[in-house]
Coordinates of N, CA, C and O in Angstrom, one line a residue:
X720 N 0.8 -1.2 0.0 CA 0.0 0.0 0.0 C 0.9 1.2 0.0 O 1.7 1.4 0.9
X721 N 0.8 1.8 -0.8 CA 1.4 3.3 -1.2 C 1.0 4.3 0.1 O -0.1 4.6 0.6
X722 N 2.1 4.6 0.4 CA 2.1 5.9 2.0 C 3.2 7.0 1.7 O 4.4 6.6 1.4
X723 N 2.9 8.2 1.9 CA 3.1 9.4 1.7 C 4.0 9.7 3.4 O 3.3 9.9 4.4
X724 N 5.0 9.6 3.5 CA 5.9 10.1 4.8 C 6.8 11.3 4.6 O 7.9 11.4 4.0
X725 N 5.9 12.5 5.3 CA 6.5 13.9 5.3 C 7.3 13.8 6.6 O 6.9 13.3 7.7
X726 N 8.8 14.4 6.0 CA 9.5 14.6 7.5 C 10.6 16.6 7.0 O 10.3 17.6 6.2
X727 N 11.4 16.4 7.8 CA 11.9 17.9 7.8 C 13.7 16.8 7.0 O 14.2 15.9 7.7
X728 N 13.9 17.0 6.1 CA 15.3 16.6 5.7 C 16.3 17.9 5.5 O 16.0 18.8 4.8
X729 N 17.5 17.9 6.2 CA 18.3 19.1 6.4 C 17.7 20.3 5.8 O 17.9 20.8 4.7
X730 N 16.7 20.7 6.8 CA 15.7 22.0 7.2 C 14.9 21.9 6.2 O 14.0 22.9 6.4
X731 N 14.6 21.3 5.3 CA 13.8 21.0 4.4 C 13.0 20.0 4.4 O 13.3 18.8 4.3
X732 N 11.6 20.8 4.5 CA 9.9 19.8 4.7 C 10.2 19.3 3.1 O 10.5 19.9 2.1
X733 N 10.0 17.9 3.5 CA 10.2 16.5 1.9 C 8.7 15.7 2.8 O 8.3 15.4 4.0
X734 N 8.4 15.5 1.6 CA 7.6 14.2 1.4 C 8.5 13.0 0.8 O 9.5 13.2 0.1
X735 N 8.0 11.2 1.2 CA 8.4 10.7 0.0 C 7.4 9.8 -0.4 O 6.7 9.4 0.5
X736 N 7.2 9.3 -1.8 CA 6.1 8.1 -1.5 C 6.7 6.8 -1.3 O 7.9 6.7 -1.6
X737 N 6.1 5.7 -0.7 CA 6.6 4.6 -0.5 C 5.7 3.6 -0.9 O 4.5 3.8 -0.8
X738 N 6.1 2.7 -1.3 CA 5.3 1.6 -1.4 C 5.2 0.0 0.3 O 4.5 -0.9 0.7
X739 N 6.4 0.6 0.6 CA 6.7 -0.3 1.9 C 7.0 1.0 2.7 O 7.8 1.9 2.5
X740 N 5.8 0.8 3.9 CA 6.2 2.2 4.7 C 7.8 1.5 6.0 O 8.4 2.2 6.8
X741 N 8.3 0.0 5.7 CA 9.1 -0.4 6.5 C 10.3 -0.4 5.8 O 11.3 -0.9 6.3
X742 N 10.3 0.2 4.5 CA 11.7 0.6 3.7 C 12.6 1.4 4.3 O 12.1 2.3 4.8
X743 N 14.0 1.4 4.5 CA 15.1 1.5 5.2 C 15.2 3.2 5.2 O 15.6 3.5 4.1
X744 N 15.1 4.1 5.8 CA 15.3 5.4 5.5 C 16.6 5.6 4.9 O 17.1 6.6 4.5
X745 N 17.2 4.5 4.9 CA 18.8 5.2 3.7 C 18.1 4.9 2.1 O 18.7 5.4 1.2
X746 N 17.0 4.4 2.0 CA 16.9 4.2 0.7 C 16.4 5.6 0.4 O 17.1 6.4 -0.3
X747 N 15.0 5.9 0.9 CA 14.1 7.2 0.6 C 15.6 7.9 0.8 O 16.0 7.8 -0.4
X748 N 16.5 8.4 1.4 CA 17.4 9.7 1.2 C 18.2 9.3 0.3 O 18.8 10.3 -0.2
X749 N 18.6 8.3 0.0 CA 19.8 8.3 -1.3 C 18.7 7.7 -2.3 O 19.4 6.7 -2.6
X750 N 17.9 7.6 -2.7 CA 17.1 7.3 -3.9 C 16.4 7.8 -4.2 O 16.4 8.0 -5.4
X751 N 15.4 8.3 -3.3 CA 14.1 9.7 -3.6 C 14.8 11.1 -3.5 O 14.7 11.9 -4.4
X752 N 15.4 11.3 -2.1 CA 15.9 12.6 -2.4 C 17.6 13.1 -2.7 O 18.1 14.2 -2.5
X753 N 18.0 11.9 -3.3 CA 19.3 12.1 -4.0 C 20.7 12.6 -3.0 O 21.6 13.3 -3.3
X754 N 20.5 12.0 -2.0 CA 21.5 12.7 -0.7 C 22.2 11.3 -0.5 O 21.7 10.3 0.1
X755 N 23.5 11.4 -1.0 CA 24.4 10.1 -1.1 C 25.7 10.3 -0.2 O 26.8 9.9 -0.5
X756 N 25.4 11.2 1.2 CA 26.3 11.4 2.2 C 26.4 9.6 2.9 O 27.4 8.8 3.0
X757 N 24.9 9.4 3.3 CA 24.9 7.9 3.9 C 25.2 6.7 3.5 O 24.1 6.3 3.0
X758 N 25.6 6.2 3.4 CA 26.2 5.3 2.9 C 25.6 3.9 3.1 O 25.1 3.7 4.2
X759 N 25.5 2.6 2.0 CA 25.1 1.2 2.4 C 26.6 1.1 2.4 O 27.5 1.5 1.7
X760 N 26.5 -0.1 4.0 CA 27.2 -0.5 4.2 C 27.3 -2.0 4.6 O 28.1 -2.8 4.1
X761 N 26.5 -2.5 5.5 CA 26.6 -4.0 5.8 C 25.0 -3.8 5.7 O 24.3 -4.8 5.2
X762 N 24.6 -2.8 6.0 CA 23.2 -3.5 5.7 C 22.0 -4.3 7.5 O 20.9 -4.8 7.7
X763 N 22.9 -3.8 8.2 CA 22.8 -4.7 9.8 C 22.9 -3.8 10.5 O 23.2 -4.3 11.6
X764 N 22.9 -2.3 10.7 CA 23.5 -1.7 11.7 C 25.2 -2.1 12.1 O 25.2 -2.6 13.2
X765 N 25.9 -2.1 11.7 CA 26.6 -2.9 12.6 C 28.1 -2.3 11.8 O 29.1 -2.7 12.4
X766 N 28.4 -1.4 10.6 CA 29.0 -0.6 10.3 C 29.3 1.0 10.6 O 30.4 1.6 10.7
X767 N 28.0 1.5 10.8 CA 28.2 2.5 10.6 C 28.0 3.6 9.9 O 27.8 4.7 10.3
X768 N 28.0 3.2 8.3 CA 28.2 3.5 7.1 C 26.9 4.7 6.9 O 27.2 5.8 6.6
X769 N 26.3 4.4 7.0 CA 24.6 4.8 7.0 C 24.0 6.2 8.0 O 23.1 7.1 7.8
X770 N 25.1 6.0 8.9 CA 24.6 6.7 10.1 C 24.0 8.4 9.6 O 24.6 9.0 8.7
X771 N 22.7 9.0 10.4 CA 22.6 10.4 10.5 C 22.1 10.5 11.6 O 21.9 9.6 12.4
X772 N 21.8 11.6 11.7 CA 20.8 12.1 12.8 C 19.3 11.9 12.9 O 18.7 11.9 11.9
X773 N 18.7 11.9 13.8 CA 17.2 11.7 13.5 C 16.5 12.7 14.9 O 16.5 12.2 16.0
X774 N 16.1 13.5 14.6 CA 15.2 14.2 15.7 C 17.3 14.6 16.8 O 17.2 14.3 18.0
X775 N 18.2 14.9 16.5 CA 20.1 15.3 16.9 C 20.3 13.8 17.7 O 21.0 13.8 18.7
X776 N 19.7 12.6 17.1 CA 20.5 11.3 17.7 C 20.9 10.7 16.6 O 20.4 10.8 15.5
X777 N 22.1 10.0 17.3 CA 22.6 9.2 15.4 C 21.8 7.7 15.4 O 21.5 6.7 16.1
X778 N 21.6 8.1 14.1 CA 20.7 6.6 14.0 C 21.4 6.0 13.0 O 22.3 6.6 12.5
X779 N 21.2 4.7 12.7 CA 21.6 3.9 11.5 C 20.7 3.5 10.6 O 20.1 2.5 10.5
X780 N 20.7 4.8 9.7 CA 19.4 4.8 8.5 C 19.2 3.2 7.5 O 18.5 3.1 6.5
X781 N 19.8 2.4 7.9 CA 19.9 1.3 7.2 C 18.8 0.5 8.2 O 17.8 0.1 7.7
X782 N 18.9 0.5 9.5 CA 17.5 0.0 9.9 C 16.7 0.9 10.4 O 16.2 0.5 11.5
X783 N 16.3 2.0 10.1 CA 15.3 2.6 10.3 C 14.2 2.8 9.4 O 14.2 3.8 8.6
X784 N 13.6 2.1 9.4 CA 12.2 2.4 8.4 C 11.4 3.9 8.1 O 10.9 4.8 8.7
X785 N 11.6 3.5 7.1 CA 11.4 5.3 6.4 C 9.6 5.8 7.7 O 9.4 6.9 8.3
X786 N 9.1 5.2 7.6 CA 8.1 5.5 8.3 C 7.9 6.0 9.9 O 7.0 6.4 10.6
X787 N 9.2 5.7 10.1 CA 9.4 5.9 11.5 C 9.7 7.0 11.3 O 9.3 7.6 12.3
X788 N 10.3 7.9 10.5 CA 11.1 9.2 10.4 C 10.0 9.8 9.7 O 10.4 10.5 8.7
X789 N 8.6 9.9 10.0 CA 7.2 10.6 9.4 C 7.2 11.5 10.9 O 6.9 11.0 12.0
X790 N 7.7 13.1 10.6 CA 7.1 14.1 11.2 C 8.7 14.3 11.8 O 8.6 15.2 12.7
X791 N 10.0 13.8 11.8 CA 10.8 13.8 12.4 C 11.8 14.5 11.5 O 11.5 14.5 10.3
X792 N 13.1 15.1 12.1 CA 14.1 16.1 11.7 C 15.3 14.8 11.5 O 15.8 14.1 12.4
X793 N 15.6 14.8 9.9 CA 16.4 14.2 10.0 C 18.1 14.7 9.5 O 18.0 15.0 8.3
X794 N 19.3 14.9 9.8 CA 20.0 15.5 9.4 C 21.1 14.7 8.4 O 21.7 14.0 9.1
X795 N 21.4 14.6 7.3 CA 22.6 14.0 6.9 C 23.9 14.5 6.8 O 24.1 15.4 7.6
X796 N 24.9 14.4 6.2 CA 26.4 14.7 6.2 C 26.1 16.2 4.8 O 26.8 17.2 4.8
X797 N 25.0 15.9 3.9 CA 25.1 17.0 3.6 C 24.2 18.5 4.2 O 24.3 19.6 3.9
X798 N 23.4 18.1 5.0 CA 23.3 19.0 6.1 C 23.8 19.5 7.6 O 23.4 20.3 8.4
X799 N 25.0 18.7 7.5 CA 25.8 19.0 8.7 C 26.5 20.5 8.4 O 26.7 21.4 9.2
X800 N 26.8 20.5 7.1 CA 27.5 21.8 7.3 C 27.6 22.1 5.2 O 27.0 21.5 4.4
X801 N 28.3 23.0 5.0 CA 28.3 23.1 3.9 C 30.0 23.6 3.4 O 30.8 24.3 4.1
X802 N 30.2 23.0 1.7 CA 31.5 23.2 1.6 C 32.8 24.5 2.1 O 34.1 24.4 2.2
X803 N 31.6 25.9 2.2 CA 32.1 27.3 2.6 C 32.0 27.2 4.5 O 32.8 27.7 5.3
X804 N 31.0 26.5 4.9 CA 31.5 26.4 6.3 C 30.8 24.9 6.9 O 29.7 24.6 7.2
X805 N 31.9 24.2 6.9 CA 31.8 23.1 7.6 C 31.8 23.3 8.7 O 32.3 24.4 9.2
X806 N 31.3 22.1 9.4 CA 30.9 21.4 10.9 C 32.3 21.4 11.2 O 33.2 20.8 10.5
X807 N 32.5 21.9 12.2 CA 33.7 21.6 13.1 C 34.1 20.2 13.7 O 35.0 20.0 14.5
X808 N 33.6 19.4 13.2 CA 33.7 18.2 12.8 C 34.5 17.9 11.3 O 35.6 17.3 11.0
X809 N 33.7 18.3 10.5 CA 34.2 18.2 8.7 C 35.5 19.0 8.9 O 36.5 18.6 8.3
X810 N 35.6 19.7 9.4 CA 36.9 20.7 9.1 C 37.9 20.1 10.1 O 39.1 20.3 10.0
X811 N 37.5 19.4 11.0 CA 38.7 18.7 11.6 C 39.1 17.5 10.6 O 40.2 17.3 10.4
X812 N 38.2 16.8 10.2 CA 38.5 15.7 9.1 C 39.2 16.0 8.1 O 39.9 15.2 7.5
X813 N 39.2 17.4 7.7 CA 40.1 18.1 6.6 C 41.5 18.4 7.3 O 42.4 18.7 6.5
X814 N 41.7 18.5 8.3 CA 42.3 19.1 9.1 C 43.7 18.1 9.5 O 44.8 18.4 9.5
X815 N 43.1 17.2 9.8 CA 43.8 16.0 10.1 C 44.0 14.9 9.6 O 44.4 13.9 10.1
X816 N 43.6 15.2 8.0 CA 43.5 14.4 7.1 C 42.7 12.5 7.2 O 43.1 11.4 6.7
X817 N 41.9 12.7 8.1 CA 41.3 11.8 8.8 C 40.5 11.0 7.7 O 39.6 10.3 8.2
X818 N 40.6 11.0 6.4 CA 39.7 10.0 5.0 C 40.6 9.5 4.3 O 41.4 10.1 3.6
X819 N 40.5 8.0 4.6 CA 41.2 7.8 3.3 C 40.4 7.1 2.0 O 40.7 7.7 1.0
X820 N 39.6 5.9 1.9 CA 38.9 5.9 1.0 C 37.6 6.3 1.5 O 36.6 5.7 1.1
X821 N 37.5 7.3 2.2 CA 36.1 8.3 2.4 C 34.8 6.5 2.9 O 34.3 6.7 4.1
X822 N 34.5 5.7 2.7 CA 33.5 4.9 2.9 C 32.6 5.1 4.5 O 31.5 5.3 4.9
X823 N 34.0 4.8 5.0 CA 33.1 5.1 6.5 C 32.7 6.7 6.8 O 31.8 7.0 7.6
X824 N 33.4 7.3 6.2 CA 33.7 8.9 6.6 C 32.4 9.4 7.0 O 32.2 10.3 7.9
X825 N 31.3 8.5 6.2 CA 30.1 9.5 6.7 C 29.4 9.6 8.4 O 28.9 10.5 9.1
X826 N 29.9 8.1 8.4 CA 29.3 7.5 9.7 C 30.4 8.0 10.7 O 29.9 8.1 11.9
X827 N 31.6 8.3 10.7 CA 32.5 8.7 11.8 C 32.3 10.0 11.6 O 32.8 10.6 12.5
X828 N 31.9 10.5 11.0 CA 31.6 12.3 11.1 C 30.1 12.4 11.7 O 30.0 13.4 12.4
X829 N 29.2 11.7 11.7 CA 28.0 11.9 11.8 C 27.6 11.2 13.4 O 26.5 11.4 14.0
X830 N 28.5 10.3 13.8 CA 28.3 10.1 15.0 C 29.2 11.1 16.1 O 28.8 11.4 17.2
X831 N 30.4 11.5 15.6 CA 31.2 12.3 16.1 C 30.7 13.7 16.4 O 30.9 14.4 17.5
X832 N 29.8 14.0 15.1 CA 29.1 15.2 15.7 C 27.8 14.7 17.0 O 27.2 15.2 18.0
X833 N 27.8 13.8 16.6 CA 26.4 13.7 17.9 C 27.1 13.4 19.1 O 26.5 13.7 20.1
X834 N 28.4 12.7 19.3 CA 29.1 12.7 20.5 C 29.3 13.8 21.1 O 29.2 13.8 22.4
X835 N 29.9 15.4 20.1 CA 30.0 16.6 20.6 C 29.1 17.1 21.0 O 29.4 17.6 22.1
X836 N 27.8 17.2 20.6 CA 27.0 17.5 20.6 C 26.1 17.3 22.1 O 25.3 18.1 22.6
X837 N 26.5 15.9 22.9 CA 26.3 15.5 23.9 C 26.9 15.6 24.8 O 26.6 15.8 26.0
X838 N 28.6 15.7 24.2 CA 29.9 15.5 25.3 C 30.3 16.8 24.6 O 30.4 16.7 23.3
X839 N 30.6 18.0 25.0 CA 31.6 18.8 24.0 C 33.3 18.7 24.4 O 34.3 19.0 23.7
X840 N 33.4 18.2 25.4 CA 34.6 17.8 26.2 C 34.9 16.7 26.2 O 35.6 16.3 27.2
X841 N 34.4 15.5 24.9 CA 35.6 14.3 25.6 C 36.3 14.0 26.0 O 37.0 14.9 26.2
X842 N 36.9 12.8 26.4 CA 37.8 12.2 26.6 C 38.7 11.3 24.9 O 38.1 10.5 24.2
X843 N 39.7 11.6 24.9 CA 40.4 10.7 23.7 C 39.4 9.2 24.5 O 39.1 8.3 23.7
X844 N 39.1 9.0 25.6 CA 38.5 6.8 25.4 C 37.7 7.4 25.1 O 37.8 7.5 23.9
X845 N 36.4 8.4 25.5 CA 35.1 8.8 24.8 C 34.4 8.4 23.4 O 33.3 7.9 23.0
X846 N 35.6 9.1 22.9 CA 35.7 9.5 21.6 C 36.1 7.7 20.9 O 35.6 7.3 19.9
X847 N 37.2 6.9 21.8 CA 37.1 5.8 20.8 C 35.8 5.2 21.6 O 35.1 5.2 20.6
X848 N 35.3 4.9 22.3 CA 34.1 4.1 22.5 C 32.7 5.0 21.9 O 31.7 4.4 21.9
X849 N 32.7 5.7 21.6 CA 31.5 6.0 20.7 C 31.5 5.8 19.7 O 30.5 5.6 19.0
X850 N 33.1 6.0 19.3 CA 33.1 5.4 17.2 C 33.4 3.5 17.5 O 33.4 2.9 16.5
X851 N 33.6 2.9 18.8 CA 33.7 1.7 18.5 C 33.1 0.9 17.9 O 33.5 -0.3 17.8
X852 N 31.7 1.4 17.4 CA 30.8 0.7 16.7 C 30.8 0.9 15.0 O 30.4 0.2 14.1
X853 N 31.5 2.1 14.9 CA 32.0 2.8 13.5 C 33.2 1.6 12.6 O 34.4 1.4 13.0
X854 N 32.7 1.1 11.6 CA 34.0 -0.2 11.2 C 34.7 1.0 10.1 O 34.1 1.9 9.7
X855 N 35.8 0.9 9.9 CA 37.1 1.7 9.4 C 37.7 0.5 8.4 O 37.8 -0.4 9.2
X856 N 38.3 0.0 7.1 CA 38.7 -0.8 6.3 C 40.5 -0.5 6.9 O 41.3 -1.3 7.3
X857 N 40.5 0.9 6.6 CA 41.4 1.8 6.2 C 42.6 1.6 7.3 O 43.8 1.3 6.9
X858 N 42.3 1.6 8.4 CA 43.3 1.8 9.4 C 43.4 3.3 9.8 O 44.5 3.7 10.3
X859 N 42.2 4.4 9.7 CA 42.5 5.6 10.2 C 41.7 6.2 11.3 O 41.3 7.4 11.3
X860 N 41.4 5.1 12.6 CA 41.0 5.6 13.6 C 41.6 6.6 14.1 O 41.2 7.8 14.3
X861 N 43.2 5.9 14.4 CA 44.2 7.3 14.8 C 43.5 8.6 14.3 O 42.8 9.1 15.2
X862 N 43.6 9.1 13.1 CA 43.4 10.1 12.7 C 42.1 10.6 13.0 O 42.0 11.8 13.4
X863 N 40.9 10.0 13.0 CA 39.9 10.1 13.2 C 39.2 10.3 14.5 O 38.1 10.7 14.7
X864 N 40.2 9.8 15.8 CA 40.0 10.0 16.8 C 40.8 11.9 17.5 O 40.4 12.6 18.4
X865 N 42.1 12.0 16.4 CA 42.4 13.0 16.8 C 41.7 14.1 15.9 O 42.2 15.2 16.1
X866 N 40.6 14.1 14.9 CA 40.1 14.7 14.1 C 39.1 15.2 15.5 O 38.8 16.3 15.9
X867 N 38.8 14.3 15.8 CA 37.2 14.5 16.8 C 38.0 15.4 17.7 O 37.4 16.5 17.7
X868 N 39.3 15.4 18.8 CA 39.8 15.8 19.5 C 39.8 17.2 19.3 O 39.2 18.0 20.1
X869 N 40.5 17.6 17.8 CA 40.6 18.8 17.3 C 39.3 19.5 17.5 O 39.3 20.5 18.1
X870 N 38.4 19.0 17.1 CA 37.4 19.4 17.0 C 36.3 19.9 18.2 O 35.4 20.7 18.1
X871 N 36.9 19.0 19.4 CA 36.2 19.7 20.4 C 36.8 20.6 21.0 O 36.2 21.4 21.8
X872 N 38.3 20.8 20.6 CA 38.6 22.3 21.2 C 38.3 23.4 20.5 O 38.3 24.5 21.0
X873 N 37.9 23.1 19.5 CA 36.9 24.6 19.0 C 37.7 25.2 17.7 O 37.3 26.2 17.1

């Protein structure tokens, strides 16, 4: 049955239609409304890859059912900030050169902001136990942990 789910996508009221209102909200944002910050990644929660905000909590838009995010503020990596002024987050990742094949990048930026956003003062273990759920191919937690560091000093 075809269902119409209006939500707020980076400050912008979207509709999407669906035909499964239990379709993965990474689909509706990288397929309906063209925002390919989130990433598929395992598909299980369990990477990362996917991650945004939902109502300023990070969720893993790979299991969240687009229907659940009807009436809710969702933010992705291209609403975190923009190329002229990035999230003090993004600009630490630039900063620290913290990407290397970009895959996870979205999910370690997008949980990272919601760790600041909670903690503005971590701790370096903080900061790795909240990305411990974030999977990296690459080998650039280092960087990625002192990206976040950077970042919370302002």
């Amino acid at each position: 049955m075809t269902q119409t789910v209006a939500m707020t996508v980076n400050g912008r009221a979207v509709t999407v239609t669906v035909d499964d209102p239990q379709m993965p909200l990474l689909y509706a944002l990288r397929n309906d409304l063209g925002l390919t910050g989130p990433h598929y990644g395992c598909g299980l929660s369990q990477c990362g890859a996917c991650t945004v905000h939902l109502d300023g909590a990070s969720a893993r838009s790979c299991q969240v059912p687009v229907a659940q995010a009807a009436g809710k503020t969702v933010v992705t990596l291209e609403g975190l900030g923009t190329p002229d002024r990035p999230h003090p987050v993004q600009a630490a990742f630039i900063a620290e050169q913290a990407v290397q094949c970009g895959y996870c990048a979205n999910g370690m930026i997008m949980e990272s902001a919601a760790l600041l956003a909670r903690t503005p003062r971590p701790t370096e273990a903080q900061v790795k136990d909240a990305l411990a759920n974030n999977i990296c191919r690459c080998g650039t937690h280092p960087r990625v942990v002192a990206a976040v560091l950077r970042a919370a000093q302002g």
